[in-house]
Amino acid sequence: MTRDRVHRVSPTTAHAAPRARSRALLTLALTVLAAGGGCTRKTTPADTIANGGTMIVVQPAEPTTLFPPALTDNAGLPIVDAIFDRLADIGSSLSVIGDTSFRPRLAASWSWASDSLSIAFALDSTIRWHDGAPLRAEDVRFTFETYTSDSVHADARSLLGNIDSVSVRNELTAVFWFKRRLPHQFFDATYHMYILPSHLLASVGQGQLVSAPFGRQPVGTGRFRFASWEPGVRIEIRSDTGNARGRAKLDRVIWSFTREYAAATVKLFAGEADFYEAIRAENLADAARSTILRLEPTRPLKYGYLAYNLRDSSSGAPHRIFGDVRVRRALAMAVDREKMARNVFESFGAVALAPTPRILIPDSAALRQPPYNPTAAKALLDSAGWVVSGNDSVRSRNGVRLSFEMMAAQSSQAGQRYAVLLQDQLRSIGVDVRVRVLPGQSMGDRVEAHHFDTFMNAFGVTPGRLGMGQVWGRGGSMNFGAYNDAVFDATLDSAFTTFNEAASRAIWTRVLQRLIDEQPGLWLYEESTPVAIHRRIRNRPLRADAWYAELADWTTDPAQRLPRDRVGLGSAR
């Protein structure tokens, strides 16, 4: 679920595959990135233009909305990012300290107050909304009001807590006012919000914004504009040819929704789709041999884990099982996470060290991990009063069996496989796990209603680890397990307020170690499965936080264009 930023019920997928064969073929595929594919043909002068072409993205999940503040999953983010803009864009270094790594986007420039408690953003006067209206500072003020509204319930709201208000100095200058000086103030003001058109939405009323037609027919300022949405089938965006920052180089990008993985792979290998983020390990060898596809390595900012409900959903009292940290620690010691990662992801996964990807961990060597020790796990459960008695192989305490439900989403092959592996390994220490596979929306509804024991989840996080408070802090909008630890909250606050880099690294180690010791979730995996791309697509480097960050600068090789690349910006399909 994050927009560290959190996204709900991520459709992470993977299977095991013959290791040596797939790795050898993958290495070959990643080396020969520019190889041609398919049949050859004569080119015409029109083919040699730099812009043009159609890219089809096959995707297992359909967005519920394209209204940016209401996004709660990964499915809509690439589309929203293409249609809308931020005030400034983070650079490839993904540094969140200060503003030196950021590039102008809607803001042409910015200036800090002498006390660093406000930033004035001077908007680019040439920017227009897709309906032709000019961008104004009121749009920025309205956007902040919407993202922080009690009626909208934006996931990013808890990431904006240090922003006191946004004011309008003049029609092209918006001023952000902060409660206190922090290293990541600029990141707070720019990364978490896509700017919204107040001239279209201000009259709707905050209570009706989420359900308003705008979410199905969005109007933005991006280099792509919304074209059409055929529910259950596809969403199409097209190049905004009059955009002040230059037209998108692709004519069209189409998201094709295919819920069945087999059908998605058929489309991909048949050349009917150009990009697939969720390709599974067992298909990598075939992709590496393909004459029309190439594989590109990724290191997404994502981790998978088992979430615990620490509170009873009805009384608010500690959960009968997971309210006890001794049980949580015992479960962590009872499972072989290394073996599970190899089983599920083959060579394209690793054990998650903490609730953040290791690429964002300042000093991973300093973290102390719970050992894999089923014997010690059994002893810890015994000491907590969960014992085996009589002929029942399942432990119990005061007449309550050590039995719970584990939910996994239908769209997540990895989540389902991990659930079965956890069920098997925990059975050996006297724990009964009932695996329940649900549609993503149904599972998400139960999670948000706090009606669950445990669930498998994958979080995509943003740079800066700011979502740590959103997910694990008291009152965080994504703290579905109701974790509440004053020591963690205080240490996290110190981490976010420390400007000295060396001191910050040490504090972040303490933050992460506290979560490892407390085990409010069982950290399971990180995956690095490559994405599959049609060979004719000329893409920009895939940024760790968002593969789609430079989508407007992707194009197609004129020498390899297909009939769909010549449709152009017309209405034909």
Coordinates of C-alpha atoms in Angstrom, one line a residue:
M1 CA 0.0 0.0 0.0
T2 CA 2.5 3.1 0.4
R3 CA 3.1 6.3 -1.0
D4 CA 5.9 6.3 1.9
R5 CA 3.4 6.7 0.1
V6 CA 1.7 3.4 0.7
H7 CA -0.3 1.2 -1.7
R8 CA -2.8 -1.3 -0.7
V9 CA -2.5 -4.9 -1.5
S10 CA 0.2 -4.8 -4.1
P11 CA -0.1 -7.4 -6.9
T12 CA 3.4 -8.7 -6.4
T13 CA 3.8 -12.0 -8.3
A14 CA 6.5 -14.6 -8.7
H15 CA 7.1 -18.3 -9.1
A16 CA 10.1 -20.5 -8.8
A17 CA 12.0 -21.5 -12.0
P18 CA 15.0 -23.6 -13.0
R19 CA 17.8 -21.5 -11.6
A20 CA 20.8 -21.9 -13.8
R21 CA 18.9 -21.8 -17.0
S22 CA 16.9 -18.7 -16.3
R23 CA 19.9 -16.8 -14.9
A24 CA 22.0 -17.6 -17.9
L25 CA 19.3 -16.5 -20.3
L26 CA 18.5 -13.4 -18.3
T27 CA 22.2 -12.4 -18.3
L28 CA 22.2 -12.7 -22.1
A29 CA 19.0 -10.7 -22.4
L30 CA 20.2 -7.9 -20.1
T31 CA 23.4 -7.6 -22.1
V32 CA 21.9 -7.5 -25.6
L33 CA 19.4 -4.7 -24.9
A34 CA 19.5 -3.3 -28.4
A35 CA 19.0 -6.4 -30.4
G36 CA 16.3 -6.2 -33.1
G37 CA 13.1 -8.3 -33.1
G38 CA 10.6 -9.6 -35.4
C39 CA 10.5 -9.2 -39.1
T40 CA 12.2 -6.4 -41.1
R41 CA 10.7 -3.9 -43.5
K42 CA 11.5 -0.8 -45.5
T43 CA 11.3 2.5 -43.7
T44 CA 9.8 5.7 -45.0
P45 CA 10.7 9.3 -44.1
A46 CA 7.7 9.4 -41.8
D47 CA 9.1 6.5 -39.8
T48 CA 12.3 8.4 -38.9
I49 CA 10.7 11.1 -36.8
A50 CA 11.8 11.1 -33.2
N51 CA 8.3 11.1 -31.7
G52 CA 5.4 8.7 -32.1
G53 CA 4.2 5.2 -31.4
T54 CA 1.9 3.4 -29.0
M55 CA 2.9 1.5 -25.9
I56 CA 0.5 -1.0 -24.4
V57 CA 1.0 -1.8 -20.7
V58 CA -0.6 -5.0 -19.6
Q59 CA -1.7 -4.9 -15.9
P60 CA -3.5 -7.3 -13.7
A61 CA -5.4 -4.7 -11.6
E62 CA -7.6 -1.8 -12.7
P63 CA -7.5 1.6 -10.8
T64 CA -10.6 2.5 -8.8
T65 CA -10.1 6.2 -9.6
L66 CA -7.7 8.6 -11.2
F67 CA -8.4 11.3 -8.6
P68 CA -4.8 11.7 -7.1
P69 CA -5.7 12.1 -3.4
A70 CA -7.9 9.1 -3.5
L71 CA -5.3 6.6 -4.8
T72 CA -4.9 3.7 -2.5
D73 CA -3.1 1.1 -4.7
N74 CA -0.4 0.9 -7.3
A75 CA -2.7 0.4 -10.3
G76 CA -3.4 4.1 -10.9
L77 CA -0.1 5.7 -10.1
P78 CA 1.6 5.5 -13.5
I79 CA -1.5 6.9 -15.2
V80 CA -1.9 9.8 -12.7
D81 CA 1.8 10.5 -12.8
A82 CA 1.5 10.9 -16.6
I83 CA -1.5 13.2 -16.5
F84 CA -0.7 15.4 -13.5
D85 CA 2.4 17.3 -12.3
R86 CA 4.1 18.1 -9.0
L87 CA 5.6 21.5 -8.2
A88 CA 9.1 20.0 -8.5
D89 CA 10.4 16.5 -9.3
I90 CA 13.0 14.6 -7.3
G91 CA 16.2 13.8 -9.1
S92 CA 17.7 10.4 -9.9
S93 CA 19.7 10.5 -6.6
L94 CA 16.4 10.3 -4.7
S95 CA 17.8 12.6 -2.0
V96 CA 15.2 14.1 0.2
I97 CA 17.5 16.5 2.1
G98 CA 17.1 20.1 1.1
D99 CA 16.2 21.0 -2.5
T100 CA 19.4 20.5 -4.4
S101 CA 18.4 17.2 -6.1
F102 CA 15.0 18.6 -7.3
R103 CA 14.1 19.9 -10.8
P104 CA 11.5 22.5 -11.6
R105 CA 8.2 21.2 -12.9
L106 CA 5.1 23.4 -12.3
A107 CA 7.3 25.7 -10.3
A108 CA 9.8 27.7 -12.4
S109 CA 11.7 28.6 -9.2
W110 CA 11.4 28.8 -5.5
S111 CA 12.9 30.8 -2.6
W112 CA 13.3 30.1 1.1
A113 CA 12.5 32.5 3.9
S114 CA 15.5 33.4 6.1
D115 CA 14.2 31.3 9.0
S116 CA 13.5 28.3 6.6
L117 CA 9.9 28.2 7.8
S118 CA 8.4 29.0 4.4
I119 CA 9.1 28.4 0.8
A120 CA 7.6 30.5 -2.0
F121 CA 7.0 28.7 -5.3
A122 CA 6.9 30.9 -8.4
L123 CA 4.8 29.0 -11.0
D124 CA 5.6 28.7 -14.6
S125 CA 3.3 31.2 -16.3
T126 CA 3.2 29.2 -19.6
I127 CA 1.6 26.1 -18.0
R128 CA -1.9 25.3 -19.0
W129 CA -4.4 22.8 -17.8
H130 CA -5.5 20.3 -20.5
D131 CA -8.8 22.3 -20.9
G132 CA -6.8 25.4 -21.7
A133 CA -7.1 27.2 -18.3
P134 CA -3.9 28.7 -16.9
L135 CA -2.2 27.3 -13.9
R136 CA -2.6 29.5 -10.8
A137 CA -1.4 29.6 -7.2
E138 CA -4.9 29.0 -6.1
D139 CA -4.6 25.5 -7.6
V140 CA -1.7 24.8 -5.2
R141 CA -3.6 26.1 -2.2
F142 CA -6.7 24.1 -3.1
T143 CA -4.6 21.0 -3.6
F144 CA -3.2 21.2 -0.1
E145 CA -6.6 21.8 1.3
T146 CA -7.9 18.7 -0.5
Y147 CA -5.1 16.3 0.4
T148 CA -5.5 17.3 4.1
S149 CA -9.3 17.3 4.1
D150 CA -11.2 15.2 6.7
S151 CA -13.7 14.4 3.9
V152 CA -11.2 13.1 1.3
H153 CA -9.0 10.9 3.7
A154 CA -6.0 11.0 1.4
D155 CA -3.3 8.4 2.3
A156 CA -0.7 11.1 2.0
R157 CA -2.3 13.3 4.6
S158 CA -0.2 12.0 7.5
L159 CA 2.9 12.9 5.4
L160 CA 1.9 16.5 5.2
G161 CA 1.7 17.2 9.0
N162 CA 4.6 19.6 9.1
I163 CA 3.0 21.9 6.6
D164 CA 0.9 24.4 8.5
S165 CA -0.8 26.0 5.5
V166 CA -0.4 27.2 1.9
S167 CA -1.2 30.8 1.0
V168 CA -1.5 32.7 -2.3
R169 CA 0.9 35.6 -2.5
N170 CA -0.2 36.5 -6.0
E171 CA -1.8 34.5 -8.9
L172 CA 1.6 32.9 -9.8
T173 CA 3.1 32.5 -6.3
A174 CA 2.1 29.9 -3.7
V175 CA 3.8 30.0 -0.3
F176 CA 4.1 26.9 2.0
W177 CA 4.3 27.6 5.7
F178 CA 5.9 25.0 8.0
K179 CA 5.5 24.2 11.7
R180 CA 9.2 23.5 12.2
R181 CA 12.4 23.4 10.3
L182 CA 13.2 19.8 9.1
P183 CA 15.7 18.3 6.6
H184 CA 12.9 17.1 4.3
Q185 CA 10.6 20.1 4.1
F186 CA 11.0 20.6 0.4
F187 CA 10.3 16.9 -0.2
D188 CA 7.1 17.2 1.9
A189 CA 5.9 20.1 -0.1
T190 CA 6.5 18.6 -3.5
Y191 CA 6.6 14.8 -3.6
H192 CA 3.3 13.8 -2.0
M193 CA 0.9 16.0 -3.9
Y194 CA -0.1 16.2 -7.6
I195 CA -1.5 19.7 -8.2
L196 CA -5.3 19.8 -8.9
P197 CA -7.4 22.2 -11.0
S198 CA -9.3 24.4 -8.6
H199 CA -11.4 25.9 -11.4
L200 CA -12.9 22.5 -12.0
L201 CA -13.1 21.1 -8.5
A202 CA -13.6 23.9 -6.0
S203 CA -17.3 24.1 -6.6
V204 CA -17.8 20.3 -6.1
G205 CA -17.4 20.3 -2.3
Q206 CA -14.8 18.3 -0.4
G207 CA -17.3 15.7 0.6
Q208 CA -18.1 14.8 -3.0
L209 CA -14.6 15.0 -4.6
V210 CA -13.7 11.3 -4.3
S211 CA -16.9 10.2 -6.1
A212 CA -17.1 13.1 -8.6
P213 CA -16.9 12.3 -12.3
F214 CA -13.4 14.0 -12.4
G215 CA -11.9 10.7 -11.1
R216 CA -13.0 9.0 -14.3
Q217 CA -12.2 11.9 -16.6
P218 CA -9.3 13.7 -15.1
V219 CA -7.8 17.0 -16.3
G220 CA -4.2 17.7 -15.5
T221 CA -1.1 19.6 -16.7
G222 CA 1.1 16.6 -17.6
R223 CA 2.7 15.9 -21.0
F224 CA 0.0 13.2 -21.5
R225 CA -3.7 14.0 -21.3
F226 CA -6.5 11.6 -20.5
A227 CA -8.3 10.1 -23.5
S228 CA -10.7 7.3 -22.5
W229 CA -11.6 4.7 -19.9
E230 CA -13.4 1.5 -20.9
P231 CA -14.1 -0.1 -17.5
G232 CA -12.6 -3.5 -17.0
V233 CA -10.8 -3.3 -20.4
R234 CA -8.4 -0.3 -20.8
I235 CA -7.4 3.3 -20.1
E236 CA -5.8 5.4 -22.8
I237 CA -3.8 8.5 -22.5
R238 CA -2.4 10.6 -25.4
S239 CA 0.4 13.1 -25.9
D240 CA -0.5 16.7 -25.0
T241 CA 0.9 18.2 -28.2
G242 CA 0.6 21.8 -26.9
N243 CA 2.2 21.2 -23.5
A244 CA 4.5 24.0 -22.4
R245 CA 7.2 21.4 -21.4
G246 CA 7.0 19.7 -24.8
R247 CA 4.7 17.0 -26.0
A248 CA 5.1 13.4 -24.8
K249 CA 7.2 11.6 -27.3
L250 CA 4.9 8.6 -27.5
D251 CA 1.5 9.3 -29.2
R252 CA -0.4 7.0 -26.9
V253 CA 0.0 4.8 -23.9
I254 CA -2.7 2.2 -23.2
W255 CA -3.2 0.2 -20.0
S256 CA -4.8 -3.1 -20.8
F257 CA -6.4 -4.8 -17.8
T258 CA -6.1 -8.6 -17.8
R259 CA -6.9 -10.2 -14.5
E260 CA -5.6 -13.7 -15.4
Y261 CA -1.8 -14.0 -15.5
A262 CA -1.8 -16.6 -18.2
A263 CA -3.8 -14.2 -20.5
A264 CA -1.4 -11.4 -19.7
T265 CA 1.7 -13.4 -20.7
V266 CA 0.0 -14.6 -23.9
K267 CA -0.5 -11.0 -24.9
L268 CA 3.1 -10.1 -24.0
F269 CA 4.7 -13.0 -25.9
A270 CA 2.4 -12.5 -28.9
G271 CA 3.5 -8.9 -29.2
E272 CA 0.1 -7.5 -28.3
A273 CA 1.5 -5.8 -25.2
D274 CA 4.8 -3.8 -24.8
F275 CA 5.4 -3.6 -21.1
Y276 CA 4.7 -6.0 -18.2
E277 CA 5.9 -5.2 -14.7
A278 CA 4.5 -8.3 -13.0
I279 CA 6.2 -11.0 -15.1
R280 CA 6.9 -14.2 -13.0
A281 CA 10.2 -16.0 -12.6
E282 CA 9.1 -19.1 -14.5
N283 CA 8.6 -16.9 -17.6
L284 CA 11.9 -15.1 -17.5
A285 CA 13.7 -17.8 -19.5
D286 CA 11.1 -17.5 -22.3
A287 CA 11.3 -13.8 -22.2
A288 CA 15.1 -13.9 -22.5
R289 CA 14.8 -16.1 -25.6
S290 CA 12.1 -13.9 -27.2
T291 CA 12.9 -12.0 -30.4
I292 CA 10.5 -9.2 -29.5
L293 CA 11.1 -8.7 -25.8
R294 CA 14.0 -7.7 -23.6
L295 CA 14.3 -7.7 -19.8
E296 CA 15.5 -4.8 -17.7
P297 CA 16.6 -5.2 -14.1
T298 CA 14.8 -3.3 -11.4
R299 CA 15.4 -2.6 -7.8
P300 CA 11.9 -1.3 -6.7
L301 CA 11.4 0.3 -3.4
K302 CA 9.2 -2.4 -2.1
Y303 CA 9.1 -5.0 0.7
G304 CA 6.7 -7.8 1.5
Y305 CA 5.6 -8.8 5.0
L306 CA 3.0 -10.5 7.1
A307 CA 0.9 -7.8 9.0
Y308 CA -0.4 -8.6 12.4
N309 CA -3.5 -7.1 14.0
L310 CA -2.3 -6.1 17.4
R311 CA -5.7 -5.0 18.7
D312 CA -9.1 -6.8 19.0
S313 CA -11.4 -5.3 16.3
S314 CA -14.3 -5.0 18.7
S315 CA -13.0 -4.1 22.1
G316 CA -9.7 -2.4 21.3
A317 CA -7.9 -4.6 23.8
P318 CA -4.7 -6.3 22.9
H319 CA -5.2 -9.1 20.3
R320 CA -5.5 -12.5 22.1
I321 CA -2.4 -13.8 20.1
F322 CA -0.5 -10.9 18.5
G323 CA -0.9 -8.5 21.4
D324 CA 2.0 -10.4 23.1
V325 CA 5.4 -9.5 21.7
R326 CA 6.8 -12.9 22.8
V327 CA 4.4 -14.6 20.3
R328 CA 5.5 -12.3 17.5
R329 CA 9.2 -13.0 18.2
A330 CA 8.6 -16.7 18.4
L331 CA 6.9 -16.7 15.0
A332 CA 9.9 -14.8 13.5
M333 CA 12.3 -17.4 14.9
A334 CA 10.2 -20.3 13.6
V335 CA 10.3 -19.5 9.9
D336 CA 13.3 -19.9 7.5
R337 CA 13.0 -16.7 5.6
E338 CA 16.0 -17.4 3.5
K339 CA 14.6 -20.7 2.3
M340 CA 11.2 -19.1 1.6
A341 CA 12.7 -16.3 -0.5
R342 CA 14.6 -18.8 -2.7
N343 CA 11.5 -21.0 -3.0
V344 CA 9.3 -18.1 -4.2
F345 CA 11.6 -15.8 -6.1
E346 CA 14.5 -18.2 -7.0
S347 CA 17.5 -15.8 -7.5
F348 CA 15.4 -12.7 -7.8
G349 CA 14.5 -12.2 -4.2
A350 CA 16.1 -11.5 -0.8
V351 CA 15.0 -11.5 2.8
A352 CA 13.6 -8.2 4.0
L353 CA 15.8 -6.9 6.8
A354 CA 13.3 -4.4 8.2
P355 CA 10.1 -2.6 7.1
T356 CA 12.0 -0.7 4.4
P357 CA 14.0 -1.8 1.3
R358 CA 17.7 -2.3 2.1
I359 CA 18.6 0.3 -0.5
L360 CA 17.1 2.8 2.0
I361 CA 18.7 1.3 5.1
P362 CA 21.7 3.5 6.1
D363 CA 23.6 0.7 7.9
S364 CA 22.2 -2.7 7.3
A365 CA 25.2 -4.5 8.9
A366 CA 24.3 -2.9 12.2
L367 CA 20.9 -4.5 12.4
R368 CA 20.5 -7.6 14.6
Q369 CA 18.1 -10.1 13.0
P370 CA 16.1 -12.8 14.9
P371 CA 17.8 -16.1 14.4
Y372 CA 16.0 -19.0 12.7
N373 CA 15.7 -21.3 15.7
P374 CA 12.4 -23.3 15.9
T375 CA 13.5 -24.9 19.2
A376 CA 13.9 -21.5 20.8
A377 CA 10.6 -20.4 19.3
K378 CA 8.8 -23.3 21.0
A379 CA 10.5 -22.5 24.3
L380 CA 9.3 -18.8 24.0
L381 CA 5.8 -19.9 23.3
D382 CA 5.9 -22.2 26.3
S383 CA 7.0 -19.3 28.5
A384 CA 4.2 -17.2 27.2
G385 CA 1.7 -19.9 28.3
W386 CA 1.0 -21.4 24.8
V387 CA 1.5 -25.1 25.4
V388 CA 0.7 -28.4 23.7
S389 CA -1.7 -30.5 25.8
G390 CA -3.4 -33.8 25.4
N391 CA -3.7 -35.2 21.9
D392 CA -4.1 -31.7 20.2
S393 CA -1.0 -30.8 18.2
V394 CA -2.0 -27.2 18.3
R395 CA -0.9 -25.1 21.3
S396 CA -3.5 -23.4 23.5
R397 CA -3.7 -21.1 26.5
N398 CA -6.6 -20.8 28.9
G399 CA -8.7 -22.8 26.5
V400 CA -7.9 -20.7 23.4
R401 CA -6.1 -22.5 20.6
L402 CA -3.1 -20.8 18.9
S403 CA -5.0 -20.6 15.6
F404 CA -5.5 -17.6 13.3
E405 CA -6.5 -16.6 9.8
M406 CA -3.9 -15.4 7.2
M407 CA -5.3 -13.5 4.2
A408 CA -3.7 -13.2 0.8
A409 CA -4.8 -11.4 -2.3
Q410 CA -5.9 -13.3 -5.4
S411 CA -3.7 -11.0 -7.5
S412 CA -0.6 -11.7 -5.5
Q413 CA 1.1 -15.0 -6.4
A414 CA 3.9 -14.3 -4.0
G415 CA 1.5 -13.5 -1.2
Q416 CA -0.3 -16.8 -1.7
R417 CA 2.8 -18.9 -1.9
Y418 CA 4.3 -17.2 1.2
A419 CA 1.0 -17.9 3.1
V420 CA 1.2 -21.6 2.3
L421 CA 4.9 -21.8 3.3
L422 CA 4.2 -19.9 6.5
Q423 CA 1.3 -22.2 7.3
D424 CA 3.6 -25.3 6.8
Q425 CA 6.5 -24.0 8.9
L426 CA 4.4 -22.7 11.7
R427 CA 2.5 -26.0 12.0
S428 CA 5.8 -27.6 13.1
I429 CA 5.8 -25.5 16.3
G430 CA 2.1 -26.0 17.1
V431 CA 0.5 -23.1 15.4
D432 CA -2.6 -23.5 13.2
V433 CA -2.8 -21.1 10.3
R434 CA -5.9 -20.9 8.1
V435 CA -5.1 -19.4 4.7
R436 CA -7.8 -17.4 3.0
V437 CA -7.4 -16.1 -0.5
L438 CA -9.6 -13.1 -1.3
P439 CA -10.0 -10.6 -4.2
G440 CA -7.8 -7.6 -3.6
Q441 CA -10.7 -5.2 -3.0
S442 CA -12.4 -7.6 -0.5
M443 CA -9.2 -8.1 1.4
G444 CA -8.5 -4.3 1.4
D445 CA -12.0 -3.6 2.8
R446 CA -11.5 -6.0 5.7
V447 CA -8.1 -4.6 6.4
E448 CA -9.4 -1.0 6.5
A449 CA -12.3 -2.1 8.7
H450 CA -9.7 -3.7 11.1
H451 CA -11.4 -7.1 10.7
F452 CA -8.5 -9.5 10.3
D453 CA -5.9 -11.5 12.2
T454 CA -3.0 -11.3 9.7
F455 CA -2.6 -10.5 6.0
M456 CA 0.1 -10.8 3.4
N457 CA 1.1 -7.4 2.0
A458 CA 3.7 -5.7 -0.2
F459 CA 4.4 -2.0 0.3
G460 CA 5.9 0.3 -2.3
V461 CA 7.7 3.1 -0.5
T462 CA 9.1 6.5 -1.5
P463 CA 12.5 7.9 -0.8
G464 CA 13.3 9.2 2.6
R465 CA 11.5 6.6 4.7
L466 CA 8.9 9.1 5.5
G467 CA 6.1 6.5 5.3
M468 CA 7.6 4.8 8.3
G469 CA 5.4 7.0 10.5
Q470 CA 2.4 6.6 8.1
V471 CA 2.6 2.8 8.5
W472 CA 3.9 2.2 12.0
G473 CA 3.5 5.5 13.9
R474 CA 0.6 6.0 16.3
G475 CA -2.3 7.4 14.3
G476 CA -0.6 6.8 10.9
S477 CA -3.1 6.5 8.1
M478 CA -1.8 3.1 7.1
N479 CA -1.2 1.7 10.6
F480 CA -3.8 -1.0 10.0
G481 CA -2.3 -3.3 12.7
A482 CA -2.7 -0.5 15.4
Y483 CA 1.0 -0.6 16.4
N484 CA 1.5 1.9 19.3
D485 CA 4.9 2.3 20.8
A486 CA 6.1 5.5 22.4
V487 CA 9.8 4.6 22.1
F488 CA 9.5 4.0 18.4
D489 CA 7.5 7.3 17.8
A490 CA 10.1 9.3 19.8
T491 CA 13.1 7.8 18.0
L492 CA 11.4 8.2 14.6
D493 CA 10.9 11.9 15.4
S494 CA 14.5 12.3 16.2
A495 CA 15.5 10.6 12.9
F496 CA 13.3 13.0 10.9
T497 CA 14.6 16.1 12.7
T498 CA 18.4 15.4 12.6
F499 CA 20.3 17.3 10.0
N500 CA 23.8 15.8 10.8
E501 CA 24.2 12.9 8.4
A502 CA 26.3 10.7 10.7
A503 CA 24.0 11.2 13.6
S504 CA 21.0 10.5 11.4
R505 CA 22.4 7.1 10.3
A506 CA 22.8 6.1 13.9
I507 CA 19.3 7.1 14.8
W508 CA 17.8 5.3 11.8
T509 CA 19.5 2.2 12.9
R510 CA 17.8 2.5 16.3
V511 CA 14.4 3.1 14.6
L512 CA 14.7 0.0 12.5
Q513 CA 16.1 -2.1 15.3
R514 CA 13.1 -1.2 17.5
L515 CA 10.8 -2.5 14.8
I516 CA 12.8 -5.7 14.4
D517 CA 12.7 -6.3 18.2
E518 CA 9.0 -5.4 18.5
Q519 CA 8.0 -7.4 15.4
P520 CA 4.7 -5.6 14.7
G521 CA 5.0 -7.5 11.3
L522 CA 7.0 -10.4 10.0
W523 CA 9.4 -8.9 7.4
L524 CA 9.7 -11.4 4.6
Y525 CA 11.1 -10.4 1.3
E526 CA 12.4 -7.9 -1.3
E527 CA 12.1 -8.9 -4.9
S528 CA 14.1 -7.7 -8.0
T529 CA 12.3 -9.5 -10.8
P530 CA 13.0 -7.7 -14.1
V531 CA 10.4 -6.0 -16.2
A532 CA 9.6 -7.2 -19.7
I533 CA 9.7 -4.5 -22.5
H534 CA 9.1 -4.8 -26.2
R535 CA 12.5 -4.3 -28.0
R536 CA 11.2 -1.4 -30.1
I537 CA 10.5 0.7 -27.0
R538 CA 13.2 3.2 -26.3
N539 CA 12.8 3.9 -22.6
R540 CA 14.5 6.1 -20.0
P541 CA 16.2 4.5 -17.0
L542 CA 13.8 2.9 -14.6
R543 CA 13.9 4.9 -11.4
A544 CA 13.7 2.9 -8.2
D545 CA 10.7 4.7 -6.8
A546 CA 8.7 4.8 -10.1
W547 CA 9.5 3.1 -13.4
Y548 CA 7.1 5.5 -15.1
A549 CA 8.9 8.7 -13.9
E550 CA 10.3 9.6 -17.3
L551 CA 7.5 8.0 -19.4
A552 CA 6.9 11.2 -21.4
D553 CA 10.4 10.8 -22.9
W554 CA 9.9 7.2 -23.9
T555 CA 9.4 6.5 -27.6
T556 CA 9.6 3.8 -30.3
D557 CA 12.4 2.8 -32.7
P558 CA 11.2 4.1 -36.1
A559 CA 12.8 1.1 -37.8
Q560 CA 10.7 -1.4 -35.7
R561 CA 7.3 0.3 -35.5
L562 CA 4.2 -1.7 -35.7
P563 CA 0.8 -0.9 -37.3
R564 CA -0.5 0.3 -33.9
D565 CA 2.4 2.8 -33.8
R566 CA 1.0 4.6 -36.9
V567 CA -2.5 5.2 -35.4
G568 CA -1.1 8.5 -34.1
L569 CA -3.3 10.8 -32.0
G570 CA -6.5 10.0 -33.8
S571 CA -9.4 8.1 -32.4
A572 CA -8.8 4.8 -34.2
R573 CA -7.8 1.8 -32.0

